[in-house]
Amino acid sequence: MSFPDVPRVIYQINPLDEVICQLRYPAILKIDTEPPAAFQELIRADYPFYESKPPIRLPAGLSPNLAQMLVSDLPLGGLKSHEFTSKDRSWTVNLTREFLALTCRSYERWETFREQLGRLADALLTIYRPAALTRLGLRYRDVIYRSRLQLEETPWCELLQPGISGVLGIPGTAPFVRTSASNFIIGLPEEDAQVQVYAGLVMDARTNEIAFMLDADFFTEQQTELSDVFKRLNTLNRQAGKFFRWCITERLHEAMQPTVVAPL
């Protein structure tokens, strides 16, 4: 499916809670068996804090299928992880034997994120030399708080498109809905690319406000040469922007105060 083309924008009231990019490669056992001192030296100026996260052990006797299901739900897939964090704690790098991930909790625009990721990819290539990447993933987690947009009394059906609002769009029903969630995968026009989506209500534990989350993981499992990584990530990023606009109404779009910026 190809989402409708729209101008690229940056929202002044940014709904992004977290952005994650994961570069997955065939297992590099050296990352588990030796401290990543050389890798740290290449990124330490930007990521001075380090913590080792031990692997999570599953109980013995589980069937292979159940074990795989449990592992997929664990943070970092249950793998041992070397975690590096920026001074302001808003950027985190996780290095495991199977992937490198960058998480940003203060995302502003793709160019800034891509620059940080580029430095990490260069460090990975310099120290560990993965032959190729087996999966690229770019995940955007948007959380929409109506209070931040002065839309507290506006029903969700006026902010979200019908295919996303679901039961919240049924007249007279939304005020009584306590939970609502949907999960789906949509194929994208690029080679072997897809987006896996979770969309639903969430509660902010600090304020008890009900918000709406759009958690979209854009990925390809086609083997990618290192020279093509950012070309493909640029494409996934553009799909992410078009998908978000496809999910929301013009009213919500305008309430977030968009500014049109130059295309990539």
Coordinates of C-alpha atoms in Angstrom, one line a residue:
M1 CA 0.0 0.0 0.0
S2 CA 1.2 3.5 -0.8
F3 CA 0.0 6.2 1.6
P4 CA -1.1 9.5 0.1
D5 CA 1.8 12.0 -0.5
V6 CA 1.7 15.0 1.8
P7 CA 4.1 17.9 2.5
R8 CA 6.8 17.1 5.0
V9 CA 6.1 19.0 8.3
I10 CA 7.5 19.4 11.8
Y11 CA 5.0 19.9 14.6
Q12 CA 5.5 22.6 17.1
I13 CA 3.4 20.6 19.6
N14 CA 5.3 17.3 19.0
P15 CA 3.4 14.1 19.7
L16 CA 6.5 11.9 19.5
D17 CA 7.3 10.1 22.7
E18 CA 10.1 7.9 21.4
V19 CA 11.9 7.0 18.2
I20 CA 13.9 3.8 17.8
C21 CA 16.1 2.6 15.0
Q22 CA 17.4 -1.0 15.0
L23 CA 20.1 -2.4 12.8
R24 CA 20.1 -6.2 13.0
Y25 CA 23.0 -8.3 11.7
P26 CA 24.2 -12.0 12.0
A27 CA 25.3 -12.7 15.5
I28 CA 28.8 -11.3 16.4
L29 CA 29.9 -13.4 19.4
K30 CA 32.8 -11.1 20.2
I31 CA 30.2 -8.5 21.5
D32 CA 29.1 -11.0 24.2
T33 CA 32.6 -12.2 25.2
E34 CA 34.7 -9.0 25.2
P35 CA 34.0 -5.6 26.7
P36 CA 33.2 -3.1 23.9
A37 CA 36.0 -0.8 24.9
A38 CA 37.1 0.2 21.4
F39 CA 33.5 0.9 20.4
Q40 CA 33.0 3.0 23.5
E41 CA 36.0 5.1 22.7
L42 CA 34.5 6.0 19.4
I43 CA 31.2 7.2 20.9
R44 CA 32.1 8.2 24.4
A45 CA 32.1 11.9 23.8
D46 CA 28.3 11.8 22.9
Y47 CA 27.4 8.8 25.2
P48 CA 29.5 9.0 28.4
F49 CA 27.4 6.7 30.6
Y50 CA 27.7 3.0 30.3
E51 CA 25.8 0.1 31.9
S52 CA 25.9 -3.6 31.2
K53 CA 22.5 -5.3 31.0
P54 CA 22.6 -9.1 31.7
P55 CA 20.7 -11.5 29.5
I56 CA 17.3 -12.7 30.7
R57 CA 17.1 -16.4 31.3
L58 CA 13.9 -18.3 30.5
P59 CA 12.8 -21.3 32.6
A60 CA 14.0 -24.7 31.4
G61 CA 11.6 -27.0 29.6
L62 CA 9.7 -24.5 27.5
S63 CA 8.7 -25.5 24.0
P64 CA 10.6 -23.8 21.2
N65 CA 7.5 -21.9 20.1
L66 CA 6.6 -20.6 23.5
A67 CA 10.3 -19.6 24.2
Q68 CA 10.3 -17.7 20.9
M69 CA 7.1 -15.9 21.8
L70 CA 8.4 -14.9 25.3
V71 CA 11.7 -13.7 23.9
S72 CA 10.1 -11.5 21.4
D73 CA 8.2 -9.7 24.2
L74 CA 11.3 -9.1 26.3
P75 CA 13.2 -5.9 26.3
L76 CA 16.1 -6.2 23.9
G77 CA 14.9 -9.7 23.1
G78 CA 16.4 -11.0 26.3
L79 CA 19.9 -10.6 25.1
K80 CA 22.9 -9.2 27.0
S81 CA 23.2 -5.6 26.1
H82 CA 25.8 -2.9 26.4
E83 CA 24.0 0.4 27.0
F84 CA 25.4 3.8 26.4
T85 CA 23.5 7.0 27.3
S86 CA 23.9 10.7 26.5
K87 CA 24.6 13.3 29.1
D88 CA 21.0 14.5 29.1
R89 CA 19.7 10.9 29.2
S90 CA 17.5 11.6 26.1
W91 CA 19.6 9.3 23.8
T92 CA 20.4 5.7 24.4
V93 CA 22.5 3.2 22.4
N94 CA 22.1 -0.6 22.9
L95 CA 24.7 -2.9 21.5
T96 CA 24.0 -6.6 21.5
R97 CA 25.5 -9.5 19.5
E98 CA 22.5 -9.4 17.1
F99 CA 21.7 -5.7 16.7
L100 CA 22.6 -2.0 17.4
A101 CA 19.7 0.2 18.5
L102 CA 19.4 4.0 18.9
T103 CA 16.5 5.4 21.0
C104 CA 15.7 9.1 21.2
R105 CA 13.2 10.6 23.7
S106 CA 13.6 14.2 22.5
Y107 CA 13.1 13.7 18.7
E108 CA 12.9 16.9 16.7
R109 CA 13.7 16.0 13.1
W110 CA 15.0 13.2 11.0
E111 CA 18.3 14.9 10.0
T112 CA 19.5 15.1 13.6
F113 CA 18.5 11.5 14.3
R114 CA 20.2 10.3 11.1
E115 CA 23.4 12.1 12.0
Q116 CA 23.6 10.4 15.4
L117 CA 22.8 7.0 13.8
G118 CA 25.5 7.6 11.2
R119 CA 28.2 8.0 13.8
L120 CA 27.1 4.8 15.5
A121 CA 26.9 2.8 12.3
D122 CA 30.5 4.0 11.5
A123 CA 31.7 2.8 14.9
L124 CA 29.9 -0.5 14.4
L125 CA 31.5 -1.0 11.0
T126 CA 35.0 0.1 12.2
I127 CA 35.1 -2.2 15.3
Y128 CA 32.9 -5.2 14.3
R129 CA 32.6 -5.2 10.5
P130 CA 29.2 -6.9 10.1
A131 CA 29.0 -8.3 6.6
A132 CA 25.4 -7.1 6.0
L133 CA 22.3 -6.2 7.8
T134 CA 19.4 -8.7 8.0
R135 CA 16.7 -6.3 9.2
L136 CA 16.3 -2.5 9.4
G137 CA 13.6 -1.1 11.7
L138 CA 12.5 2.5 12.3
R139 CA 9.9 2.8 15.0
Y140 CA 7.8 5.9 15.9
R141 CA 5.8 6.0 19.0
D142 CA 3.4 9.0 19.0
V143 CA 1.2 9.7 22.0
I144 CA -1.6 12.3 21.5
Y145 CA -2.8 14.2 24.6
R146 CA -5.8 16.3 23.9
S147 CA -5.1 18.5 26.9
R148 CA -1.8 19.7 25.3
L149 CA -3.8 20.7 22.2
Q150 CA -6.7 22.4 24.1
L151 CA -9.0 19.7 22.6
E152 CA -10.1 18.1 25.9
E153 CA -13.8 18.1 24.8
T154 CA -13.2 17.0 21.3
P155 CA -14.1 13.4 20.6
W156 CA -11.5 11.1 19.2
C157 CA -13.5 10.5 16.0
E158 CA -12.9 14.2 15.1
L159 CA -9.1 13.7 15.5
L160 CA -8.5 10.3 14.1
Q161 CA -9.5 8.7 10.8
P162 CA -12.3 6.0 11.0
G163 CA -10.0 3.1 10.4
I164 CA -7.8 4.2 13.4
S165 CA -10.5 5.4 15.8
G166 CA -12.5 2.2 15.6
V167 CA -15.1 1.8 18.3
L168 CA -14.2 5.4 19.5
G169 CA -16.0 6.6 16.3
I170 CA -19.4 5.1 17.1
P171 CA -21.8 7.8 18.0
G172 CA -22.6 7.8 21.7
T173 CA -20.1 5.0 22.5
A174 CA -16.8 6.8 23.0
P175 CA -17.5 8.3 26.5
F176 CA -18.0 4.8 27.8
V177 CA -15.0 3.1 26.2
R178 CA -12.4 2.2 28.8
T179 CA -9.9 0.4 26.6
S180 CA -9.5 0.2 22.8
A181 CA -6.6 -1.2 20.8
S182 CA -5.9 -2.7 17.4
N183 CA -2.8 -4.4 15.9
F184 CA -2.2 -4.7 12.2
I185 CA 0.6 -5.0 9.6
I186 CA 0.5 -3.2 6.2
G187 CA 2.8 -4.0 3.3
L188 CA 4.6 -1.0 1.8
P189 CA 5.5 -0.4 -1.8
E190 CA 9.2 -0.7 -1.1
E191 CA 10.9 -4.1 -1.5
D192 CA 9.9 -6.3 1.4
A193 CA 9.0 -3.3 3.6
Q194 CA 6.1 -3.4 6.1
V195 CA 4.7 -1.4 9.0
Q196 CA 3.5 -3.1 12.2
V197 CA 1.1 -0.9 14.1
Y198 CA -0.4 -0.8 17.6
A199 CA -3.1 1.9 17.9
G200 CA -5.1 2.4 21.1
L201 CA -5.9 4.3 24.2
V202 CA -3.3 4.6 27.0
M203 CA -3.4 6.2 30.4
D204 CA -0.8 8.6 31.7
A205 CA 0.0 7.3 35.2
R206 CA 1.1 10.8 36.4
T207 CA -2.1 12.7 35.4
N208 CA -4.6 9.9 34.7
E209 CA -5.3 11.5 31.4
I210 CA -6.5 9.1 28.6
A211 CA -4.3 9.6 25.5
F212 CA -4.1 7.8 22.2
M213 CA -1.0 6.0 21.1
L214 CA 0.2 5.3 17.6
D215 CA 3.1 2.9 17.7
A216 CA 4.4 2.2 14.2
D217 CA 7.4 0.0 13.4
F218 CA 8.5 0.4 9.8
F219 CA 10.9 -2.4 8.8
T220 CA 12.4 -4.5 6.0
E221 CA 13.9 -8.0 6.5
Q222 CA 15.6 -7.9 3.1
Q223 CA 19.3 -8.2 3.4
T224 CA 20.8 -4.8 3.1
E225 CA 24.4 -3.9 2.2
L226 CA 25.9 -1.3 4.5
S227 CA 26.2 1.2 1.6
D228 CA 22.4 1.1 1.2
V229 CA 21.4 1.5 4.9
F230 CA 20.6 5.2 4.9
K231 CA 18.9 5.2 1.5
R232 CA 16.4 2.6 2.9
L233 CA 16.0 4.4 6.2
N234 CA 15.3 7.6 4.4
T235 CA 12.5 5.8 2.6
L236 CA 11.1 4.3 5.8
N237 CA 11.2 7.7 7.4
R238 CA 9.2 9.3 4.6
Q239 CA 6.6 6.5 4.8
A240 CA 6.3 7.2 8.5
G241 CA 5.4 10.8 7.9
K242 CA 2.8 9.9 5.3
F243 CA 1.4 7.1 7.5
F244 CA 0.9 9.5 10.5
R245 CA -1.0 12.0 8.3
W246 CA -3.1 9.1 6.9
C247 CA -4.1 8.3 10.5
I248 CA -5.2 11.7 11.7
T249 CA -7.7 14.3 10.6
E250 CA -7.0 17.8 9.4
R251 CA -8.3 19.2 12.7
L252 CA -5.7 17.3 14.7
H253 CA -3.0 18.1 12.2
E254 CA -3.6 21.9 12.5
A255 CA -3.9 21.7 16.3
M256 CA -0.3 20.4 16.5
Q257 CA 0.9 23.6 14.6
P258 CA 2.7 22.1 11.6
T259 CA 5.5 23.9 9.8
V260 CA 6.3 22.8 6.3
V261 CA 10.0 21.9 5.8
A262 CA 12.0 20.9 2.8
P263 CA 11.7 17.3 1.6
L264 CA 14.7 15.0 2.0

